[in-house]
Amino acid sequence: MASSQPKLTAAILIISETASKDPSTDKCIPALSQVFSDLGSSNWTISTTTIIPDSIPAIQDAVLKACDQGINLIITSGGTGFAVKDVTPEAVGPLIEKQAPGLVHGMLASSLQVTPFAVMSRPVAGVRGSSLILTLPGSPKGAKENLEAVFKLLSHACLQASGGDSRQMHSGGVKKLEKEAGVGGGEKVGGHSHGHGHGHSHGHGHGCGRDHGHGGHHGPKAHTAPEDRPQQSNDPSQGPSRRYRHSPYPMLSVKDALQQIDLHTPSPTTITLPVNESLVGHVLAEDVTAPESVPAFRASIVDGYAVIAGPDAPSTKGTFPVAMISHAQAGEHQKLQPGQIARITTGAPLPPGATSVVMVEDTILVSKTDDGTEEKEVEILTSEIEVGENVREVGSDVQAGDVIMRKGEGISAIGGEFGLLASVGVKQVSVYKNPVVGVLSTGDEIVNHDREGELKRGEVRDTNRPTLLTAIRGSGFEAVDLGIVSDKPGALEQTLRDATRKADVIITSGGVSMGELDLLKPTLERQLGGSIHFGRVAMKPGKPTTFATIPVKSNDGSRIDKVVFSLPGNPASCVVTYHLFVLPALHKLAGVEPKGCARVKVQLDGDVKLDKQRDEFHRAVVKAGADGLLHAVSTGGQRSSRIGSFKGANALLCLPAGEGNIKKGEMVDALLMGKLIGDV
Ligand code: AMP
Ligand code: MG
């Protein structure tokens, strides 16, 4: 590459728990920087160096950030071994759009010349967007050797990945390329001769190659190694014989999955709504100030007589003429003169000049008008009326100009917030737009739940869609019914495409397991250009829960992400994962804080058995006991197909994986899905 060309950029991401706590322990950044300055200082600029702990979301965030910045070469160092904490290939693998097995081969081959232990490294390499990503081992020496083995070829690969004209770059033949890269014909690159024809034929996006998720996973054990299996692909058109036979998606913890959801769910957008019933269930996007005071006039708190009290007035005690009447209605009054009183009702304005109101109970009628219909004189029995007594002063409830509600506060159906806005005459407010949620079921076996007649063999009544629609509306959000979609690839793609126009969040159920008809993940990734942020979660039920975003153009031309949750088909799994994963995303979009179900401590009213492998979300009825504690009773059988496990349930017990039982009387965490029930 001629040095007159703009420099290529590189990011060095060190993946190390130790160095992330104490950067001074890192020796990889200097070692790798050395390779750049020794072998390519005129071509390269190192634009970022970062140290990240061994966490899949943290690694993915850093890689995605570098990709978004258009960095040409992203190299990671560390986390490629077999230790439990080593997750770099699992984090980086799913991000790679085009695999580069040649680079992996080159790196491994060069390491093998140094030590047979090189077989214990699990590197991945490939292209995402315009970035080339390489995962190097964590030892400074190993990382340096690996990088050196392929370094001279990288600028060429990066230029192609960033859109360079491949035909032009290859026009001088392989000899010219080798010369430019500084690798002589036949010279070993990573221990292999650099044969033309592989490494230079790009652009044939092969869908296989997410084949590195097999280290340290929980759950059922496969008894064969991936490389012993037939070539795999997530391209449905290749038929069942070529489908993945093990899940290529790393298994995330629930916590990491929730973090991914928070990271990739778009921030709320703002709309203006009138102050009417449509406002309930929204969160304010800005502070609200009161345009008016409440009360707007000096008002009486009681039924009685407005009087003039205070140091300048003679005693209020005595007999006075009733000079005027003030009812609770709009209108003007004359000034109350010393020696006069005015009959007044609760909430009515005090006449000008009046200082206080005497309760009717502290008075007696002395005389009537001649026609006998009205009070003429009234005697006040007390001299102890103070200035301001029984008067609501202007603005004593709310002062005009005061901030009455803050950004982030919600408008509930209980009434307080709505009432406050109404009382001061606020006409419209700026709120976060509540997401619209589309719901579809997938599966050729699924029929409408209310279809007449008996089920044919193999048919299943749609439980998930009507249940989710109800749950979403119950959570206060708008739900759109997208129907049942068959397991034929085109149908799913078309429905999802249409759904991105109708909904902000799309929930599908079914089709996320490992069967050959399970089309969701390939359709999301391959047909809709979506990114799958996770495809498996270490939990029971709900393991295949999948979370993705699909980029779409909004009406104003800007790019927005539509959020897709592909929930498991089994109804209990589907509803658990709705409450656990979808609700926090809806809350984020709607600006609701805190997000998701409330977490409380509950006492078990019976033993519950733990799952050995996975954290479990066990359906339970939680009641407030007379002893002041929350008590939980299991709903019984928890099989993921058994939606009956939700009957009466208002909580999910959060049970850790483990041996044996948690005993009656012990306290566990629970997520509240519904209202607390009293036990008295
Ligand atoms: P799948 O993930 O599509 O293989 O579905 C797993 C299981 O859930 C199968 O037994 C399906 O028949 C069942 N299932 C899928 N979708 C639904 C639904 N909407 N209602 C009831 N059962 C379903
Ligand atoms: Mg299915």
XYZ file of C-alpha atoms and ligand atoms in Angstrom:
704
model
C 0.000 0.000 0.000
C 1.423 3.378 -0.911
C 2.063 5.483 2.167
C 0.392 8.443 0.458
C -2.965 6.729 1.079
C -4.881 7.746 4.190
C -3.826 5.742 7.215
C -5.875 2.779 8.319
C -7.208 2.842 11.856
C -6.874 0.116 14.448
C -8.453 -0.505 17.855
C -6.737 -2.687 20.452
C -9.162 -4.188 22.989
C -7.505 -6.000 25.877
C -9.840 -8.501 27.503
C -8.636 -9.164 31.015
C -10.351 -9.136 34.373
C -7.059 -8.246 36.099
C -5.978 -5.475 33.758
C -9.477 -3.984 33.750
C -9.073 -3.451 37.497
C -5.447 -2.372 37.324
C -4.375 -1.161 33.864
C -0.744 -1.006 35.011
C -0.609 -4.831 34.866
C -1.269 -4.862 31.116
C 1.647 -5.738 28.891
C -0.302 -6.497 25.725
C -0.976 -2.940 24.582
C 2.759 -2.128 24.417
C 3.538 -5.496 22.771
C 0.880 -5.070 20.082
C 1.633 -1.383 19.535
C 5.207 -2.466 18.896
C 4.060 -4.692 16.017
C 2.282 -1.739 14.435
C 5.297 0.536 14.752
C 7.759 -2.143 13.606
C 5.804 -3.451 10.656
C 3.439 -0.751 9.554
C 3.879 2.632 11.157
C 3.349 4.455 7.873
C 0.094 2.662 7.146
C -1.593 2.501 10.533
C -2.880 4.703 13.318
C -3.915 3.096 16.578
C -6.993 5.132 17.389
C -8.214 3.304 20.502
C -6.816 1.083 23.197
C -9.289 -0.213 25.794
C -9.202 -2.735 28.617
C -12.402 -4.715 29.155
C -13.333 -7.438 31.671
C -14.253 -10.976 30.521
C -17.923 -10.243 29.938
C -19.794 -10.950 26.729
C -21.874 -7.733 26.765
C -18.848 -5.581 27.628
C -16.788 -7.130 24.824
C -19.644 -6.849 22.342
C -20.266 -3.231 23.275
C -16.624 -2.320 22.728
C -16.439 -4.165 19.402
C -19.732 -2.701 18.182
C -18.621 0.772 19.167
C -15.401 0.386 17.211
C -17.371 -0.985 14.229
C -19.767 1.959 14.396
C -16.782 4.303 14.345
C -15.633 2.616 11.129
C -12.324 1.436 12.648
C -10.580 -0.680 9.984
C -8.991 -3.286 12.227
C -10.264 -4.359 15.649
C -7.970 -6.700 17.509
C -8.812 -8.253 20.841
C -6.292 -9.933 23.100
C -7.321 -12.427 25.764
C -10.229 -14.672 26.633
C -9.662 -17.219 23.836
C -8.699 -20.162 26.024
C -10.719 -22.884 27.728
C -11.022 -21.335 31.175
C -14.599 -20.815 32.364
C -14.147 -17.061 32.182
C -12.866 -17.157 28.577
C -15.714 -15.837 26.435
C -14.087 -13.694 23.754
C -14.930 -16.003 20.816
C -18.474 -16.348 22.151
C -18.786 -12.555 22.285
C -17.092 -11.738 18.997
C -18.266 -14.738 16.943
C -21.926 -13.700 16.703
C -20.898 -10.203 15.607
C -18.955 -11.446 12.604
C -20.829 -11.176 9.330
C -18.162 -12.691 7.088
C -15.913 -15.342 8.527
C -12.187 -15.285 7.780
C -11.047 -18.834 8.535
C -7.838 -18.215 6.605
C -6.698 -15.646 9.129
C -7.561 -17.988 12.007
C -5.601 -20.690 10.248
C -2.636 -18.414 9.694
C -2.491 -17.360 13.324
C -2.863 -20.880 14.681
C -0.294 -22.301 12.294
C 2.306 -19.759 13.345
C 1.632 -20.452 17.027
C 1.892 -24.178 16.448
C 5.439 -23.680 15.326
C 6.143 -22.268 18.771
C 4.116 -24.625 20.984
C 1.715 -27.543 20.566
C -0.452 -25.781 23.135
C -1.511 -23.439 20.348
C -4.327 -25.918 19.705
C -5.801 -24.666 22.960
C -6.471 -21.241 21.492
C -9.918 -20.615 20.004
C -9.485 -17.552 17.792
C -12.143 -16.156 15.478
C -11.667 -13.643 12.679
C -13.852 -11.940 10.158
C -15.567 -8.829 8.921
C -18.421 -6.824 10.391
C -19.514 -3.839 8.332
C -16.263 -2.275 7.161
C -14.190 -3.566 10.100
C -11.927 -6.597 10.234
C -11.935 -8.252 13.653
C -9.225 -10.611 14.969
C -9.086 -12.297 18.375
C -5.558 -12.825 19.660
C -4.485 -14.826 22.700
C -3.974 -13.053 26.014
C -0.273 -13.606 26.605
C 1.730 -10.641 25.299
C 4.146 -12.955 23.517
C 1.435 -15.115 21.930
C -0.608 -12.064 20.934
C 2.417 -10.435 19.327
C 3.430 -13.596 17.430
C -0.098 -14.137 16.156
C -0.438 -10.580 14.991
C 2.969 -10.636 13.308
C 1.991 -13.808 11.467
C -0.791 -12.086 9.551
C -0.039 -8.414 9.992
C 1.307 -7.615 6.558
C -1.828 -8.967 4.913
C -4.221 -7.023 7.032
C -4.063 -3.660 5.299
C -5.127 -5.310 2.071
C -8.024 -7.086 3.773
C -9.063 -3.894 5.558
C -9.044 -1.860 2.370
C -11.303 -4.416 0.715
C -13.583 -4.600 3.715
C -13.939 -0.838 3.739
C -15.164 -0.866 0.150
C -11.960 -0.692 -1.892
C -12.289 -1.630 -5.550
C -11.383 -5.292 -5.468
C -10.857 -5.598 -9.233
C -8.453 -2.693 -9.275
C -6.604 -3.899 -6.196
C -6.088 -7.295 -7.739
C -5.254 -6.011 -11.213
C -1.518 -6.664 -11.020
C -1.919 -10.284 -10.015
C -0.895 -12.033 -6.847
C 2.819 -11.269 -7.276
C 2.111 -7.555 -7.176
C -0.040 -8.036 -4.095
C 2.651 -10.022 -2.345
C 5.214 -7.380 -3.187
C 3.007 -4.580 -1.866
C 2.324 -6.520 1.311
C 6.027 -7.214 1.746
C 5.568 -10.974 1.627
C 7.665 -12.622 -1.052
C 6.234 -15.267 -3.391
C 6.034 -18.546 -1.542
C 7.124 -16.903 1.699
C 5.514 -18.552 4.644
C 2.759 -16.509 6.188
C 1.831 -18.068 9.437
C 3.550 -21.277 8.329
C 1.530 -21.676 5.129
C 2.315 -20.576 1.661
C -0.020 -17.823 0.662
C -1.809 -19.410 -2.242
C -3.843 -17.272 -4.531
C -7.520 -18.013 -4.745
C -8.249 -18.138 -1.120
C -8.088 -15.048 0.916
C -8.752 -12.985 -2.160
C -12.180 -14.108 -3.137
C -14.415 -12.017 -0.937
C -18.022 -10.995 -1.020
C -19.613 -14.455 -1.067
C -21.392 -14.103 2.270
C -21.487 -17.638 3.551
C -23.939 -18.047 6.334
C -22.121 -20.716 8.281
C -19.326 -20.117 10.646
C -20.990 -19.186 13.907
C -19.276 -22.263 14.966
C -17.530 -21.305 18.103
C -20.090 -21.349 20.842
C -19.079 -24.656 22.280
C -16.899 -23.719 25.209
C -18.179 -23.803 28.751
C -21.910 -23.844 28.045
C -24.471 -25.143 30.440
C -27.456 -27.271 29.594
C -27.765 -30.464 27.610
C -24.435 -31.884 26.481
C -23.708 -32.791 22.863
C -21.460 -35.784 22.336
C -19.864 -34.730 19.072
C -17.556 -31.849 18.227
C -18.793 -29.207 15.755
C -16.049 -29.988 13.245
C -17.210 -33.624 13.099
C -20.669 -32.552 11.995
C -21.835 -31.824 8.436
C -21.316 -28.274 7.211
C -23.830 -26.080 8.940
C -25.792 -23.089 7.887
C -28.628 -20.921 9.106
C -29.818 -20.566 5.523
C -33.243 -22.254 5.622
C -33.151 -22.868 1.868
C -30.391 -25.414 2.427
C -32.851 -27.751 4.118
C -32.798 -29.707 7.353
C -29.624 -31.632 6.601
C -27.618 -28.415 6.713
C -29.232 -26.742 9.708
C -27.199 -26.044 12.795
C -27.049 -29.066 14.990
C -25.939 -27.065 17.986
C -26.902 -23.541 18.893
C -24.329 -21.045 17.672
C -25.556 -18.442 20.136
C -23.676 -17.904 23.385
C -25.725 -18.572 26.485
C -26.138 -15.318 28.400
C -27.022 -14.969 32.046
C -30.367 -13.289 32.739
C -28.475 -10.263 34.034
C -26.389 -9.960 30.876
C -29.482 -10.488 28.728
C -31.266 -7.643 30.537
C -28.215 -5.475 30.021
C -28.292 -6.169 26.279
C -31.991 -5.268 26.183
C -31.333 -2.001 27.950
C -28.428 -1.224 25.656
C -30.166 -1.905 22.365
C -33.712 -0.711 23.069
C -34.022 2.813 21.675
C -34.440 5.771 24.008
C -37.948 7.173 24.339
C -39.319 9.663 21.849
C -41.483 12.621 22.794
C -45.022 13.599 21.790
C -47.503 16.250 22.933
C -50.793 15.020 24.349
C -53.903 16.889 25.495
C -54.754 16.580 29.169
C -57.549 14.066 28.812
C -58.002 10.359 29.432
C -55.448 9.478 26.728
C -52.747 10.835 29.015
C -53.102 8.127 31.640
C -50.208 5.667 31.555
C -47.714 8.133 30.064
C -44.543 9.575 31.573
C -43.759 13.291 31.397
C -40.911 14.260 29.095
C -40.534 17.728 30.676
C -41.306 19.593 33.899
C -44.784 21.114 34.119
C -45.358 24.536 35.727
C -48.716 25.708 36.955
C -50.210 28.401 34.696
C -52.715 29.358 37.428
C -52.956 29.433 41.216
C -55.295 27.218 43.188
C -57.472 28.596 44.583
C -57.546 31.452 42.127
C -59.560 33.618 44.614
C -59.842 33.827 48.417
C -62.344 31.089 49.210
C -64.309 30.094 52.270
C -63.582 26.697 53.799
C -66.952 26.529 55.616
C -70.580 27.592 55.376
C -71.020 30.681 57.532
C -70.541 34.452 57.511
C -67.703 36.509 56.066
C -66.609 39.097 58.605
C -64.027 41.770 59.198
C -61.756 40.723 62.084
C -58.418 41.937 63.368
C -56.919 44.810 65.350
C -58.733 47.561 63.412
C -62.147 46.017 63.751
C -64.346 46.010 66.848
C -65.111 42.548 68.192
C -66.687 40.051 65.809
C -69.043 39.213 68.635
C -72.441 40.894 68.360
C -75.402 41.317 66.040
C -74.712 42.382 62.424
C -76.808 43.050 59.313
C -76.380 40.443 56.536
C -75.326 42.871 53.772
C -74.783 40.390 50.914
C -74.640 36.748 49.958
C -71.695 34.896 48.312
C -72.451 31.569 46.742
C -69.895 29.266 45.089
C -70.350 30.730 41.632
C -68.724 33.232 39.314
C -69.563 36.889 40.046
C -68.455 40.163 41.609
C -69.229 41.509 45.108
C -69.316 44.935 46.697
C -66.831 45.733 49.396
C -67.847 44.530 52.859
C -68.056 47.556 55.168
C -67.151 47.584 58.881
C -70.192 46.526 60.898
C -71.524 44.294 58.073
C -71.338 40.571 57.492
C -71.975 38.450 54.344
C -73.528 34.997 54.222
C -71.109 32.665 52.410
C -71.061 29.021 51.322
C -68.134 26.575 51.229
C -65.818 27.360 48.323
C -67.406 30.732 47.582
C -65.250 33.845 47.119
C -64.860 36.201 50.099
C -66.232 39.677 49.344
C -63.521 42.340 49.143
C -62.742 43.695 52.626
C -63.667 40.481 54.481
C -60.836 38.928 56.480
C -62.334 35.710 57.875
C -65.346 33.430 57.974
C -67.366 32.521 61.065
C -68.885 29.025 60.971
C -72.660 28.942 60.843
C -72.532 26.879 64.028
C -71.154 29.924 65.920
C -74.144 32.130 64.968
C -77.873 32.506 65.542
C -80.525 34.173 63.401
C -81.821 37.377 65.017
C -84.296 38.735 62.456
C -85.729 38.089 58.993
C -86.576 40.477 56.145
C -90.155 41.771 56.041
C -91.262 39.130 53.522
C -89.750 36.495 55.800
C -87.655 34.874 53.070
C -84.214 36.157 53.959
C -81.938 36.674 56.917
C -81.772 40.328 58.028
C -79.582 40.213 61.140
C -77.386 37.480 62.597
C -75.679 37.318 65.947
C -72.103 36.062 66.098
C -71.504 34.295 69.382
C -67.696 34.447 69.500
C -65.126 37.228 69.686
C -62.221 34.913 68.913
C -62.237 34.946 65.120
C -58.776 35.587 63.732
C -57.693 37.189 60.490
C -57.606 34.498 57.772
C -59.626 32.003 59.777
C -61.559 29.555 57.567
C -60.108 31.133 54.416
C -58.135 29.373 51.640
C -55.798 32.084 50.442
C -54.998 32.563 46.725
C -52.329 30.026 45.682
C -52.333 28.273 49.067
C -52.714 24.879 47.296
C -50.655 25.676 44.169
C -48.868 28.895 43.265
C -48.910 29.962 39.604
C -45.407 29.403 38.200
C -44.550 26.548 40.577
C -43.242 23.299 39.081
C -46.052 20.901 39.881
C -44.711 17.791 38.125
C -41.242 16.728 37.075
C -39.920 15.098 33.923
C -39.975 11.312 34.439
C -43.074 11.294 36.620
C -45.943 9.158 35.401
C -49.650 9.902 35.022
C -51.406 7.099 36.871
C -54.994 5.972 36.767
C -55.157 6.415 40.528
C -55.901 10.038 39.829
C -53.471 12.297 41.676
C -51.349 13.461 38.783
C -54.209 13.899 36.378
C -56.154 15.837 39.005
C -53.224 18.122 39.683
C -52.781 18.983 35.993
C -56.517 19.522 35.565
C -56.778 21.769 38.641
C -54.351 24.364 37.290
C -55.695 24.353 33.737
C -52.742 22.706 31.969
C -54.098 21.980 28.486
C -51.358 19.794 27.004
C -48.109 18.221 28.083
C -45.032 16.693 26.523
C -44.785 12.975 27.270
C -42.830 9.938 26.072
C -44.585 8.059 23.318
C -45.790 4.701 24.545
C -44.611 1.879 22.312
C -47.019 -0.006 20.101
C -46.436 -3.726 20.436
C -47.197 -6.178 17.632
C -47.791 -9.806 18.530
C -47.654 -12.815 16.263
C -47.592 -16.556 16.735
C -45.642 -18.862 14.471
C -46.204 -22.475 13.591
C -48.116 -24.516 11.033
C -49.754 -26.401 13.899
C -51.193 -23.276 15.540
C -54.903 -22.466 15.025
C -56.996 -19.596 16.404
C -57.923 -20.311 20.005
C -61.617 -19.825 19.279
C -61.782 -21.905 16.122
C -64.925 -23.987 16.102
C -64.783 -27.736 16.086
C -62.406 -30.342 17.366
C -58.677 -30.108 16.819
C -57.178 -32.215 14.067
C -54.283 -34.421 15.108
C -51.222 -32.184 15.564
C -53.143 -28.909 15.842
C -52.564 -26.642 18.833
C -54.804 -23.768 19.919
C -52.979 -20.429 19.892
C -52.390 -19.694 23.529
C -49.521 -17.250 23.297
C -50.935 -14.525 21.070
C -54.189 -13.855 22.944
C -52.352 -14.166 26.261
C -49.612 -11.724 25.263
C -52.121 -9.258 23.794
C -53.944 -9.258 27.117
C -50.760 -8.990 29.156
C -49.462 -6.062 27.075
C -52.732 -4.160 27.397
C -52.766 -4.988 31.094
C -49.290 -3.462 31.338
C -50.772 -0.252 29.905
C -49.479 -0.458 26.338
C -51.144 -0.613 22.938
C -51.073 -4.049 21.339
C -51.582 -4.922 17.676
C -52.618 -8.421 16.636
C -50.403 -9.644 13.801
C -52.013 -13.071 13.569
C -50.544 -16.520 13.075
C -47.709 -16.996 10.610
C -46.893 -20.297 8.980
C -43.460 -21.866 9.184
C -42.818 -21.073 5.513
C -39.875 -18.689 5.167
C -41.485 -16.082 2.890
C -44.545 -15.702 5.111
C -42.540 -14.884 8.196
C -40.339 -12.385 6.388
C -43.313 -10.537 4.900
C -45.211 -10.414 8.188
C -42.181 -9.134 10.060
C -41.522 -6.507 7.411
C -45.115 -5.269 7.652
C -44.880 -5.391 11.420
C -41.923 -2.998 11.468
C -44.244 -0.394 9.945
C -47.029 -0.932 12.488
C -45.203 -1.538 15.725
C -42.221 -0.318 17.722
C -41.779 -3.671 19.395
C -42.595 -7.011 17.799
C -43.151 -10.114 19.875
C -43.120 -13.459 18.144
C -43.478 -16.819 19.803
C -42.333 -20.209 18.648
C -39.765 -21.061 16.034
C -36.703 -20.285 18.126
C -35.704 -23.819 19.032
C -33.363 -26.009 17.021
C -35.875 -27.633 14.637
C -35.467 -27.197 10.885
C -38.706 -25.202 10.796
C -37.396 -22.757 13.374
C -36.951 -19.839 11.070
C -36.958 -16.823 13.259
C -33.302 -16.266 13.815
C -32.287 -16.825 10.169
C -35.144 -14.632 8.933
C -34.252 -11.825 11.322
C -30.595 -11.940 10.414
C -30.551 -12.893 6.773
C -33.727 -11.414 5.298
C -34.299 -8.399 7.518
C -30.718 -7.381 8.198
C -31.383 -7.512 11.922
C -28.816 -7.986 14.668
C -29.419 -10.749 17.165
C -28.117 -9.517 20.506
C -28.738 -12.804 22.209
C -30.248 -16.106 21.187
C -30.034 -18.156 24.365
C -30.379 -17.384 28.052
C -29.353 -19.564 30.990
C -32.779 -19.779 32.590
C -35.749 -22.074 33.100
C -38.125 -21.750 31.417
C -37.181 -19.579 28.430
C -33.765 -20.796 27.278
C -34.212 -20.034 23.554
C -35.398 -16.443 24.167
C -34.045 -14.274 21.397
C -33.640 -10.512 21.280
C -32.891 -8.613 18.092
C -33.166 -5.190 16.553
C -34.028 -4.448 12.943
C -32.880 -1.137 11.469
C -35.618 0.640 9.532
C -36.009 4.070 7.991
C -38.482 6.250 9.824
C -40.836 8.655 8.057
C -38.386 11.535 8.417
C -35.637 9.445 6.817
C -33.703 8.842 10.017
C -32.675 5.320 11.003
C -34.489 3.755 13.915
C -34.303 0.325 15.425
C -37.394 -1.821 15.826
C -37.109 -4.188 18.736
C -37.927 -7.862 18.264
C -38.438 -10.407 21.009
C -38.717 -13.948 19.757
C -40.081 -15.806 22.718
C -40.196 -19.566 23.135
C -43.283 -21.357 21.828
C -44.171 -23.118 25.020
C -46.835 -20.927 26.616
C -45.475 -20.762 30.173
C -41.995 -19.924 28.831
C -43.532 -17.283 26.606
C -45.358 -15.493 29.419
C -42.403 -15.708 31.839
C -40.098 -14.166 29.273
C -42.633 -11.452 28.469
C -42.640 -10.279 32.076
C -38.915 -10.722 32.538
C -37.519 -9.353 29.275
C -40.159 -7.564 27.193
C -41.607 -5.431 29.959
C -38.297 -3.685 30.781
C -37.909 -2.790 27.084
C -41.455 -1.393 26.952
C -40.684 0.585 30.092
C -37.494 1.981 28.568
C -39.335 3.082 25.429
C -42.076 4.647 27.550
C -39.639 6.364 29.930
C -40.911 4.378 32.925
C -38.511 4.022 35.846
C -37.688 1.695 37.469
C -38.045 -0.756 34.590
C -39.605 -4.213 34.759
C -41.401 -6.008 37.570
C -40.762 -4.906 41.155
C -38.428 -7.228 43.060
C -39.513 -8.122 46.595
C -38.505 -10.644 49.271
C -41.062 -13.338 50.001
C -41.272 -16.183 52.491
C -41.910 -19.652 51.050
C -45.031 -21.335 52.415
C -43.799 -24.739 51.145
C -40.609 -26.427 49.903
C -39.597 -25.760 46.281
C -37.199 -27.911 44.291
C -34.269 -26.277 42.505
C -33.085 -26.984 38.984
C -29.514 -28.265 39.024
C -28.409 -26.356 35.930
C -30.423 -23.221 35.451
C -31.861 -20.333 37.434
C -35.605 -20.795 37.520
C -38.549 -18.407 37.441
C -41.202 -20.253 39.384
C -44.813 -19.077 39.213
C -46.349 -18.330 42.596
C -49.171 -16.591 44.411
C -47.805 -13.939 46.752
C -50.014 -12.552 49.499
C -49.447 -9.898 52.142
C -49.710 -11.718 55.468
C -51.067 -10.384 58.737
C -47.505 -10.874 60.083
C -46.283 -8.092 57.781
C -44.400 -10.528 55.526
C -45.127 -11.453 51.917
C -45.926 -15.160 51.613
C -45.472 -17.234 48.453
C -47.279 -20.405 47.446
C -46.176 -22.282 44.309
C -48.779 -22.762 41.584
C -47.646 -26.392 41.210
C -46.236 -28.151 38.126
C -43.901 -25.784 36.302
C -43.482 -27.538 32.963
C -42.937 -24.935 30.267
C -45.923 -26.089 28.233
C -48.266 -25.734 31.216
C -49.843 -22.267 31.032
C -51.947 -23.362 34.026
C -48.857 -22.646 36.111
C -49.802 -18.975 35.640
C -53.363 -19.343 36.900
C -53.704 -17.052 39.909
C -49.995 -16.242 39.827
C -48.919 -12.696 40.579
C -45.205 -13.354 41.016
C -42.178 -15.194 39.668
C -39.950 -16.650 42.363
C -36.303 -16.174 41.395
C -34.732 -19.506 42.300
C -30.993 -19.978 41.828
C -29.673 -23.137 40.162
C -28.642 -25.685 42.739
C -29.123 -29.044 44.389
C -32.149 -30.051 46.463
C -34.904 -27.847 47.827
C -35.356 -24.418 49.289
C -37.264 -25.100 52.468
C -40.571 -23.731 53.674
C -40.012 -20.595 55.742
C -36.957 -19.446 53.798
C -36.904 -16.074 52.044
C -36.407 -15.777 48.273
C -36.572 -12.948 45.742
C -39.737 -12.608 43.716
C -40.728 -10.449 40.761
C -44.209 -9.032 41.145
C -46.197 -9.312 37.917
C -49.524 -8.209 39.337
C -51.220 -6.606 42.295
C -50.468 -7.855 45.775
C -53.230 -9.851 47.310
C -54.142 -9.365 50.985
C -54.380 -12.460 53.171
C -56.844 -11.234 55.766
P -41.440 -24.116 18.788
O -40.464 -23.264 19.501
O -42.090 -23.419 17.640
O -40.843 -25.426 18.397
O -42.599 -24.443 19.815
C -42.381 -25.151 21.006
C -43.671 -25.724 21.504
O -44.598 -24.684 21.813
C -44.389 -26.622 20.513
O -44.990 -27.666 21.230
C -45.438 -25.715 19.924
O -46.547 -26.387 19.408
C -45.827 -24.877 21.120
N -46.336 -23.583 20.690
C -45.731 -22.745 19.836
N -46.473 -21.637 19.665
C -47.590 -21.799 20.414
C -48.736 -20.984 20.645
N -48.888 -19.795 20.058
N -49.684 -21.455 21.491
C -49.536 -22.663 22.084
N -48.466 -23.459 21.915
C -47.508 -23.041 21.087
Mg -42.965 -23.862 15.887
